[in-house]
Amino acid sequence: MNARTATSPGAEALPVWRDPARWAKAADIFAVLIAFSLPWSTSLVGIFAVIWLLAVAPTLDLRLFLQSLKRPICALPIALFLLALVGTLWSDAPWDVRRYALSPATKLLVLPLLFYHFERSARGMWVLVAFLVSCALLMVMSWLVLIYPGLTLKPEGADRGIFVKNYIDQSQEFALCAVVLAYPVITLLRDKKFWQALLLISIAASLLANMAFVIVSRTALVTMPVMLAVFALMHLKWRTNVILFLTTIVLGGLAWIASPQLQATTDRFARDYRLYKELNQPTSLGLRLVFWEKSLRFFAEAPVIGHGTGSTRRLFEAAATGPAGLAQGEVIGNPHNQTLNVAVQWGSVGVVLLYAMWLVHLLLFRGEGLVAWIGLMVVLQNFFSSLFNSHLFDFHEGWMYVLGVGVAGGMILRAKDTRGGSAMPASTG
């Protein structure tokens, strides 16, 4: 009998608190709550994540779970965390700094549990849809805050159109959702389901309009075209790609002309570089160049296992030159590049583990279908945005990666088990 539909004798007589199916359903609900709260609150994400872990624990088959940890998609995130943990031993930073620097890598331990759970749950799409709905609501709120600035929960002087968090997080959410929606839109149009396609087009267009006319991060401006190019190469014919490319240039040019906000964002690239080179001013772009240059020197000093967990700030303090108000005098604990962040602390060993993890997660989503597309875009966005920030270790973008890859990855594994005839216990009811 197939274990997906079978129930063990006496299962109905189990007390509620011992019924794995009820715990699995509770875990699904709290995963939905994590996804829905992510665009709005860090505290709620932490609370719901802890409750999710408690709900998943009674559903674990320890033997099967330990066996699943041998897969590279699970083993590599664990290995990266363990390296960060062991890296506290050779760091010269105070122990409270070492513990604080270790915490961003801790969320990687949730990935194996997400893979395991959603390989058995049929409700993974609930989580992904919850994130989309939440981002759409945040987009509506962003427009309202633009019109009525008093609605914002941010302090006075915050960026325009921001209700909670910041414009970088908001841009990452909106960019991911807008690009991901391209796949179902094309599928619906091919199936002649025009009304459903129009609904998704309107959501995607509203997200893009918000980024163009309200506020957008420069990281999103750089990474989003790459994600769209991947979509075009994978899912469209070359003639369509040419037409789409020309249309994108025209629409992008019109948006730039019509949006003073977009003009100001792009103009800041050249202005920041000029202020940094001529006046040594700590502009966003100038600081990144300083941080990257110094981080490469730090890496060259300890190229194999790095300087240890939490060592970055002390290294920058020792390398600071000139007044604190100038670029060369700035001190930071994060070089705003994920690779350099890992390289400084854990050397080449850490960089190899980081890129191996990105690669195996990317390969997990190389198939066809909406779920594979979502997972692929989550990995690509995190990789390319991590060229300009330490997004894997940042709270918001890091959880976007863990939740997106974990849920979509589990769904991919579940589909493979189904096609292969594997009898995986499932939670459906």
Short mmCIF file of C-alpha atoms in Angstrom, two decimals:
data_model
loop_
_atom_site.label_atom_id
_atom_site.label_comp_id
_atom_site.label_asym_id
_atom_site.label_seq_id
_atom_site.Cartn_x
_atom_site.Cartn_y
_atom_site.Cartn_z
CA MET A 1 0.00 0.00 0.00
CA ASN A 2 1.29 3.48 -0.87
CA ALA A 3 2.50 5.30 2.22
CA ARG A 4 1.23 8.59 0.81
CA THR A 5 -2.37 7.55 1.40
CA ALA A 6 -2.06 4.80 3.97
CA THR A 7 -2.63 5.30 7.67
CA SER A 8 -1.31 3.05 10.35
CA PRO A 9 -3.78 0.95 12.42
CA GLY A 10 -5.06 2.91 15.38
CA ALA A 11 -3.88 6.25 13.93
CA GLU A 12 -7.34 7.73 14.44
CA ALA A 13 -7.11 6.90 18.14
CA LEU A 14 -3.95 8.95 18.67
CA PRO A 15 -4.28 11.93 21.00
CA VAL A 16 -4.13 15.26 19.21
CA TRP A 17 -0.75 16.14 20.66
CA ARG A 18 0.75 12.89 19.33
CA ASP A 19 -0.78 12.92 15.81
CA PRO A 20 2.01 13.63 13.25
CA ALA A 21 -0.52 14.69 10.61
CA ARG A 22 -1.85 17.45 12.86
CA TRP A 23 1.67 18.62 13.70
CA ALA A 24 2.55 18.61 9.98
CA LYS A 25 -0.50 20.74 9.21
CA ALA A 26 0.42 23.13 12.02
CA ALA A 27 3.95 23.36 10.60
CA ASP A 28 2.53 24.24 7.18
CA ILE A 29 0.39 26.99 8.70
CA PHE A 30 3.32 28.52 10.56
CA ALA A 31 5.48 28.34 7.42
CA VAL A 32 2.74 30.36 5.69
CA LEU A 33 2.83 32.86 8.56
CA ILE A 34 6.62 33.18 8.25
CA ALA A 35 6.30 33.94 4.54
CA PHE A 36 3.44 36.38 5.04
CA SER A 37 5.15 38.27 7.87
CA LEU A 38 8.60 38.45 6.22
CA PRO A 39 7.96 41.70 4.25
CA TRP A 40 6.56 43.38 7.37
CA SER A 41 8.36 42.29 10.53
CA THR A 42 11.60 40.72 11.73
CA SER A 43 10.22 39.89 15.17
CA LEU A 44 7.25 37.94 13.83
CA VAL A 45 9.51 35.96 11.51
CA GLY A 46 11.67 34.95 14.45
CA ILE A 47 8.66 33.99 16.59
CA PHE A 48 6.94 32.00 13.85
CA ALA A 49 10.21 30.30 12.89
CA VAL A 50 10.70 29.01 16.44
CA ILE A 51 7.10 27.76 16.58
CA TRP A 52 7.57 26.13 13.16
CA LEU A 53 10.62 24.25 14.43
CA LEU A 54 8.63 23.03 17.45
CA ALA A 55 5.79 21.88 15.18
CA VAL A 56 8.11 20.06 12.77
CA ALA A 57 9.99 18.16 15.49
CA PRO A 58 7.21 15.61 16.24
CA THR A 59 6.88 14.80 12.52
CA LEU A 60 10.52 13.82 12.00
CA ASP A 61 11.49 10.27 11.23
CA LEU A 62 14.98 10.55 12.71
CA ARG A 63 16.50 7.85 10.52
CA LEU A 64 15.16 9.33 7.28
CA PHE A 65 16.02 12.88 8.36
CA LEU A 66 19.63 11.97 9.18
CA GLN A 67 19.86 10.15 5.87
CA SER A 68 18.60 13.27 4.04
CA LEU A 69 21.41 15.32 5.58
CA LYS A 70 23.89 13.43 3.40
CA ARG A 71 22.56 15.19 0.29
CA PRO A 72 24.80 18.09 -0.82
CA ILE A 73 21.86 20.53 -0.75
CA CYS A 74 21.65 19.87 3.01
CA ALA A 75 25.26 19.04 3.86
CA LEU A 76 26.80 22.21 2.42
CA PRO A 77 24.69 24.74 4.39
CA ILE A 78 25.44 22.74 7.54
CA ALA A 79 29.15 22.67 6.67
CA LEU A 80 29.21 26.44 6.17
CA PHE A 81 27.59 26.95 9.57
CA LEU A 82 30.01 24.52 11.23
CA LEU A 83 32.93 26.37 9.70
CA ALA A 84 31.58 29.62 11.14
CA LEU A 85 31.18 27.88 14.51
CA VAL A 86 34.71 26.46 14.51
CA GLY A 87 35.98 29.81 13.19
CA THR A 88 35.20 31.36 16.57
CA LEU A 89 38.21 29.44 17.94
CA TRP A 90 40.89 31.35 16.00
CA SER A 91 39.23 34.77 15.98
CA ASP A 92 40.74 37.49 18.15
CA ALA A 93 37.42 39.32 18.52
CA PRO A 94 35.64 39.42 21.90
CA TRP A 95 33.38 36.41 22.47
CA ASP A 96 30.19 38.44 22.32
CA VAL A 97 31.26 39.71 18.89
CA ARG A 98 32.05 36.16 17.75
CA ARG A 99 28.62 34.94 18.86
CA TYR A 100 26.93 37.87 17.14
CA ALA A 101 28.85 37.18 13.89
CA LEU A 102 27.85 33.50 14.06
CA SER A 103 24.12 34.20 14.30
CA PRO A 104 23.55 35.13 10.60
CA ALA A 105 24.78 31.69 9.52
CA THR A 106 22.45 29.92 11.95
CA LYS A 107 19.45 30.33 9.65
CA LEU A 108 21.18 27.99 7.16
CA LEU A 109 20.41 25.12 9.55
CA VAL A 110 16.70 25.58 8.77
CA LEU A 111 17.25 24.62 5.12
CA PRO A 112 17.57 20.83 5.69
CA LEU A 113 14.39 20.87 7.80
CA LEU A 114 12.49 22.78 5.10
CA PHE A 115 13.68 20.33 2.44
CA TYR A 116 12.61 17.39 4.60
CA HIS A 117 9.22 18.82 5.56
CA PHE A 118 8.10 20.07 2.16
CA GLU A 119 9.27 16.89 0.47
CA ARG A 120 6.41 15.34 2.44
CA SER A 121 3.90 18.19 2.54
CA ALA A 122 1.50 19.01 -0.27
CA ARG A 123 1.05 22.59 0.91
CA GLY A 124 4.29 24.17 -0.23
CA MET A 125 2.53 26.42 -2.72
CA TRP A 126 0.58 27.97 0.15
CA VAL A 127 3.84 29.39 1.47
CA LEU A 128 4.97 30.81 -1.87
CA VAL A 129 1.57 32.37 -2.59
CA ALA A 130 1.47 33.87 0.91
CA PHE A 131 4.72 35.71 0.22
CA LEU A 132 3.39 37.06 -3.10
CA VAL A 133 0.13 38.23 -1.50
CA SER A 134 2.02 39.88 1.34
CA CYS A 135 4.32 41.73 -1.08
CA ALA A 136 1.29 42.88 -3.11
CA LEU A 137 -0.30 44.29 0.05
CA LEU A 138 2.98 45.99 0.98
CA MET A 139 3.07 47.50 -2.51
CA VAL A 140 -0.41 48.97 -1.99
CA MET A 141 0.72 50.32 1.38
CA SER A 142 3.79 51.84 -0.25
CA TRP A 143 1.61 53.81 -2.66
CA LEU A 144 -0.58 54.98 0.24
CA VAL A 145 2.48 56.11 2.23
CA LEU A 146 3.67 58.04 -0.82
CA ILE A 147 0.35 59.90 -0.90
CA TYR A 148 -0.11 60.12 2.89
CA PRO A 149 3.40 60.13 4.46
CA GLY A 150 1.92 60.18 7.96
CA LEU A 151 0.92 56.52 7.59
CA THR A 152 4.51 55.29 7.75
CA LEU A 153 5.80 53.47 10.81
CA LYS A 154 9.32 54.71 10.09
CA PRO A 155 10.77 57.75 11.86
CA GLU A 156 10.58 61.19 10.29
CA GLY A 157 12.97 61.62 7.38
CA ALA A 158 12.73 58.00 6.22
CA ASP A 159 12.75 57.17 2.51
CA ARG A 160 9.56 57.97 0.67
CA GLY A 161 7.04 55.22 0.10
CA ILE A 162 8.47 53.03 2.89
CA PHE A 163 5.94 51.79 5.45
CA VAL A 164 8.22 49.35 7.30
CA LYS A 165 11.83 48.16 7.02
CA ASN A 166 13.83 49.86 4.23
CA TYR A 167 13.93 50.46 0.50
CA ILE A 168 16.57 47.76 -0.15
CA ASP A 169 14.44 44.99 1.38
CA GLN A 170 11.32 46.28 -0.34
CA SER A 171 13.05 46.44 -3.72
CA GLN A 172 14.34 42.87 -3.35
CA GLU A 173 10.82 41.61 -2.61
CA PHE A 174 9.16 43.51 -5.44
CA ALA A 175 11.84 42.59 -7.99
CA LEU A 176 11.65 38.88 -7.13
CA CYS A 177 7.86 38.77 -7.31
CA ALA A 178 7.70 40.73 -10.58
CA VAL A 179 10.22 38.44 -12.31
CA VAL A 180 8.72 35.24 -10.92
CA LEU A 181 5.28 36.25 -12.25
CA ALA A 182 6.65 36.28 -15.80
CA TYR A 183 6.54 32.47 -15.94
CA PRO A 184 2.85 31.95 -15.00
CA VAL A 185 1.86 34.88 -17.22
CA ILE A 186 3.47 33.27 -20.28
CA THR A 187 1.94 29.90 -19.36
CA LEU A 188 -1.54 31.37 -18.96
CA LEU A 189 -1.30 33.29 -22.23
CA ARG A 190 -0.24 30.13 -24.06
CA ASP A 191 -3.25 28.34 -22.55
CA LYS A 192 -5.49 31.28 -23.61
CA LYS A 193 -6.45 32.02 -19.99
CA PHE A 194 -6.40 35.73 -20.58
CA TRP A 195 -8.24 36.97 -17.48
CA GLN A 196 -5.94 35.10 -15.08
CA ALA A 197 -2.93 36.34 -17.05
CA LEU A 198 -4.24 39.92 -16.92
CA LEU A 199 -4.56 39.73 -13.13
CA LEU A 200 -0.94 38.62 -12.72
CA ILE A 201 0.23 41.18 -15.28
CA SER A 202 -1.48 43.94 -13.32
CA ILE A 203 0.25 42.83 -10.09
CA ALA A 204 3.66 42.65 -11.77
CA ALA A 205 3.14 46.00 -13.50
CA SER A 206 2.14 47.62 -10.20
CA LEU A 207 5.27 46.28 -8.52
CA LEU A 208 7.46 47.60 -11.34
CA ALA A 209 5.66 50.96 -11.34
CA ASN A 210 6.27 51.28 -7.62
CA MET A 211 9.98 50.60 -8.15
CA ALA A 212 10.11 53.14 -10.99
CA PHE A 213 8.08 55.98 -9.49
CA VAL A 214 8.30 55.54 -5.71
CA ILE A 215 11.67 54.10 -4.71
CA VAL A 216 14.10 51.40 -5.82
CA SER A 217 17.52 50.20 -4.72
CA ARG A 218 20.45 50.29 -7.11
CA THR A 219 21.08 46.60 -6.37
CA ALA A 220 17.64 45.76 -7.76
CA LEU A 221 18.32 47.87 -10.86
CA VAL A 222 21.42 45.78 -11.54
CA THR A 223 20.12 42.30 -10.67
CA MET A 224 16.64 42.47 -12.16
CA PRO A 225 17.76 42.71 -15.83
CA VAL A 226 19.96 39.65 -15.28
CA MET A 227 16.99 37.68 -13.92
CA LEU A 228 14.80 38.78 -16.83
CA ALA A 229 17.53 37.79 -19.29
CA VAL A 230 17.63 34.30 -17.79
CA PHE A 231 13.85 34.05 -18.20
CA ALA A 232 14.02 35.15 -21.84
CA LEU A 233 16.81 32.70 -22.69
CA MET A 234 15.04 29.79 -21.01
CA HIS A 235 11.43 30.29 -22.03
CA LEU A 236 11.16 32.49 -25.13
CA LYS A 237 12.10 32.07 -28.81
CA TRP A 238 14.91 34.18 -30.21
CA ARG A 239 12.57 36.38 -32.29
CA THR A 240 10.49 37.03 -29.20
CA ASN A 241 13.67 37.79 -27.28
CA VAL A 242 14.70 40.43 -29.82
CA ILE A 243 11.26 42.06 -29.70
CA LEU A 244 11.24 41.88 -25.90
CA PHE A 245 14.74 43.35 -25.69
CA LEU A 246 13.83 46.31 -27.89
CA THR A 247 10.53 46.81 -26.04
CA THR A 248 12.34 46.75 -22.70
CA ILE A 249 14.80 49.40 -23.86
CA VAL A 250 11.96 51.65 -25.05
CA LEU A 251 9.83 51.17 -21.92
CA GLY A 252 12.86 51.53 -19.67
CA GLY A 253 13.82 54.76 -21.42
CA LEU A 254 10.29 56.13 -21.12
CA ALA A 255 10.16 55.17 -17.44
CA TRP A 256 13.48 56.89 -16.83
CA ILE A 257 12.28 60.06 -18.58
CA ALA A 258 8.96 60.05 -16.71
CA SER A 259 10.38 59.22 -13.27
CA PRO A 260 12.52 61.81 -11.45
CA GLN A 261 13.03 59.22 -8.73
CA LEU A 262 14.54 56.73 -11.21
CA GLN A 263 16.73 59.46 -12.69
CA ALA A 264 18.02 60.40 -9.25
CA THR A 265 18.78 56.77 -8.42
CA THR A 266 20.82 56.20 -11.59
CA ASP A 267 22.53 59.59 -11.35
CA ARG A 268 23.81 58.70 -7.88
CA PHE A 269 26.13 56.08 -9.41
CA ALA A 270 28.28 58.70 -11.16
CA ARG A 271 27.91 61.31 -8.40
CA ASP A 272 28.95 58.88 -5.64
CA TYR A 273 32.01 57.76 -7.55
CA ARG A 274 33.08 61.35 -8.29
CA LEU A 275 32.66 62.48 -4.67
CA TYR A 276 34.66 59.48 -3.47
CA LYS A 277 37.56 59.86 -5.94
CA GLU A 278 37.84 63.65 -5.74
CA LEU A 279 36.96 64.37 -2.10
CA ASN A 280 37.29 60.98 -0.36
CA GLN A 281 33.67 61.37 0.76
CA PRO A 282 31.98 58.26 2.27
CA THR A 283 29.37 57.76 -0.44
CA SER A 284 27.63 54.41 -0.87
CA LEU A 285 29.61 53.45 -3.96
CA GLY A 286 32.87 54.90 -2.64
CA LEU A 287 32.59 53.04 0.66
CA ARG A 288 32.01 49.76 -1.13
CA LEU A 289 35.18 50.26 -3.16
CA VAL A 290 37.13 50.98 0.04
CA PHE A 291 35.62 48.00 1.85
CA TRP A 292 36.35 45.63 -1.04
CA GLU A 293 39.93 46.83 -1.48
CA LYS A 294 40.72 46.42 2.22
CA SER A 295 38.89 43.08 2.43
CA LEU A 296 41.03 41.68 -0.38
CA ARG A 297 44.11 42.66 1.64
CA PHE A 298 42.71 40.98 4.73
CA PHE A 299 41.99 37.84 2.72
CA ALA A 300 45.55 37.81 1.33
CA GLU A 301 46.87 37.86 4.91
CA ALA A 302 45.00 34.65 5.83
CA PRO A 303 43.96 33.00 2.56
CA VAL A 304 43.19 29.46 3.79
CA ILE A 305 41.00 29.67 6.91
CA GLY A 306 40.68 33.44 7.31
CA HIS A 307 40.90 35.56 10.44
CA GLY A 308 38.03 33.87 12.27
CA THR A 309 34.37 34.54 13.00
CA GLY A 310 33.67 38.15 13.95
CA SER A 311 37.15 39.41 13.09
CA THR A 312 36.10 41.86 10.37
CA ARG A 313 35.48 44.97 12.45
CA ARG A 314 38.82 44.76 14.26
CA LEU A 315 40.62 44.41 10.94
CA PHE A 316 38.90 47.53 9.62
CA GLU A 317 39.71 49.41 12.81
CA ALA A 318 43.40 48.58 12.38
CA ALA A 319 43.34 49.55 8.70
CA ALA A 320 41.46 52.87 9.14
CA THR A 321 43.42 55.89 7.96
CA GLY A 322 42.45 59.54 8.20
CA PRO A 323 39.46 61.13 9.94
CA ALA A 324 36.40 58.97 10.66
CA GLY A 325 34.24 61.17 8.45
CA LEU A 326 36.17 60.26 5.28
CA ALA A 327 35.92 57.04 3.27
CA GLN A 328 39.32 55.63 4.24
CA GLY A 329 38.57 56.14 7.91
CA GLU A 330 35.28 54.24 7.96
CA VAL A 331 35.06 51.13 10.16
CA ILE A 332 32.54 48.36 9.49
CA GLY A 333 31.89 44.73 10.36
CA ASN A 334 30.44 43.86 6.96
CA PRO A 335 32.30 44.54 3.67
CA HIS A 336 29.02 44.60 1.66
CA ASN A 337 29.96 41.62 -0.47
CA GLN A 338 29.02 38.09 0.51
CA THR A 339 32.13 36.49 -0.95
CA LEU A 340 34.48 38.89 0.81
CA ASN A 341 32.49 38.63 4.02
CA VAL A 342 33.11 34.88 4.00
CA ALA A 343 36.68 35.13 2.69
CA VAL A 344 37.88 37.51 5.40
CA GLN A 345 36.49 35.35 8.21
CA TRP A 346 36.98 31.81 6.88
CA GLY A 347 39.31 32.11 3.90
CA SER A 348 39.28 29.97 0.77
CA VAL A 349 37.63 27.10 2.64
CA GLY A 350 34.60 29.27 3.35
CA VAL A 351 34.43 30.64 -0.20
CA VAL A 352 34.50 27.11 -1.66
CA LEU A 353 31.66 26.02 0.63
CA LEU A 354 29.64 29.16 -0.18
CA TYR A 355 29.88 28.76 -3.95
CA ALA A 356 29.36 25.00 -3.76
CA MET A 357 26.13 25.61 -1.83
CA TRP A 358 24.90 28.16 -4.36
CA LEU A 359 25.77 25.76 -7.19
CA VAL A 360 23.99 22.68 -5.82
CA HIS A 361 20.91 24.75 -5.01
CA LEU A 362 20.99 26.20 -8.52
CA LEU A 363 21.22 22.72 -10.04
CA LEU A 364 18.29 21.57 -7.91
CA PHE A 365 16.05 23.92 -9.91
CA ARG A 366 17.32 23.17 -13.42
CA GLY A 367 14.05 21.44 -14.45
CA GLU A 368 10.83 22.82 -15.92
CA GLY A 369 7.76 24.13 -14.10
CA LEU A 370 6.72 27.05 -11.93
CA VAL A 371 8.28 25.72 -8.72
CA ALA A 372 11.66 25.18 -10.40
CA TRP A 373 11.44 28.68 -11.84
CA ILE A 374 10.74 30.21 -8.42
CA GLY A 375 13.65 28.39 -6.80
CA LEU A 376 15.98 29.33 -9.64
CA MET A 377 15.12 33.01 -9.35
CA VAL A 378 15.58 32.98 -5.57
CA VAL A 379 19.09 31.54 -5.93
CA LEU A 380 20.06 33.85 -8.80
CA GLN A 381 18.79 36.95 -7.04
CA ASN A 382 20.68 36.09 -3.88
CA PHE A 383 23.87 35.34 -5.80
CA PHE A 384 23.90 38.51 -7.90
CA SER A 385 22.68 40.84 -5.15
CA SER A 386 25.38 39.37 -2.89
CA LEU A 387 27.94 40.97 -5.18
CA PHE A 388 26.95 44.31 -3.63
CA ASN A 389 25.75 43.23 -0.18
CA SER A 390 26.13 40.30 2.21
CA HIS A 391 22.56 39.25 1.45
CA LEU A 392 22.85 35.62 2.46
CA PHE A 393 23.75 36.74 5.98
CA ASP A 394 21.39 39.74 6.12
CA PHE A 395 18.21 38.92 8.04
CA HIS A 396 15.60 39.76 5.43
CA GLU A 397 17.31 38.63 2.22
CA GLY A 398 18.79 35.64 4.03
CA TRP A 399 15.35 34.46 5.07
CA MET A 400 14.05 35.05 1.55
CA TYR A 401 16.75 32.64 0.38
CA VAL A 402 16.23 30.04 3.12
CA LEU A 403 12.45 30.05 2.82
CA GLY A 404 12.35 30.19 -0.98
CA VAL A 405 15.00 27.55 -1.59
CA GLY A 406 13.81 25.32 1.26
CA VAL A 407 10.13 25.29 0.31
CA ALA A 408 10.59 25.17 -3.47
CA GLY A 409 13.40 22.64 -3.09
CA GLY A 410 11.24 20.38 -0.96
CA MET A 411 8.47 20.57 -3.56
CA ILE A 412 10.95 19.64 -6.30
CA LEU A 413 12.15 16.64 -4.28
CA ARG A 414 8.54 15.62 -3.65
CA ALA A 415 7.78 15.72 -7.39
CA LYS A 416 10.86 13.58 -8.10
CA ASP A 417 9.77 11.06 -5.46
CA THR A 418 6.33 10.89 -7.04
CA ARG A 419 7.71 10.34 -10.55
CA GLY A 420 10.14 7.75 -9.25
CA GLY A 421 7.43 5.86 -7.39
CA SER A 422 9.00 6.50 -3.99
CA ALA A 423 6.62 6.14 -1.09
CA MET A 424 7.17 9.28 0.94
CA PRO A 425 4.72 9.94 3.78
CA ALA A 426 2.77 13.07 2.93
CA SER A 427 0.76 15.64 4.80
CA THR A 428 -2.34 16.56 2.82
CA GLY A 429 -5.31 16.80 5.07
#
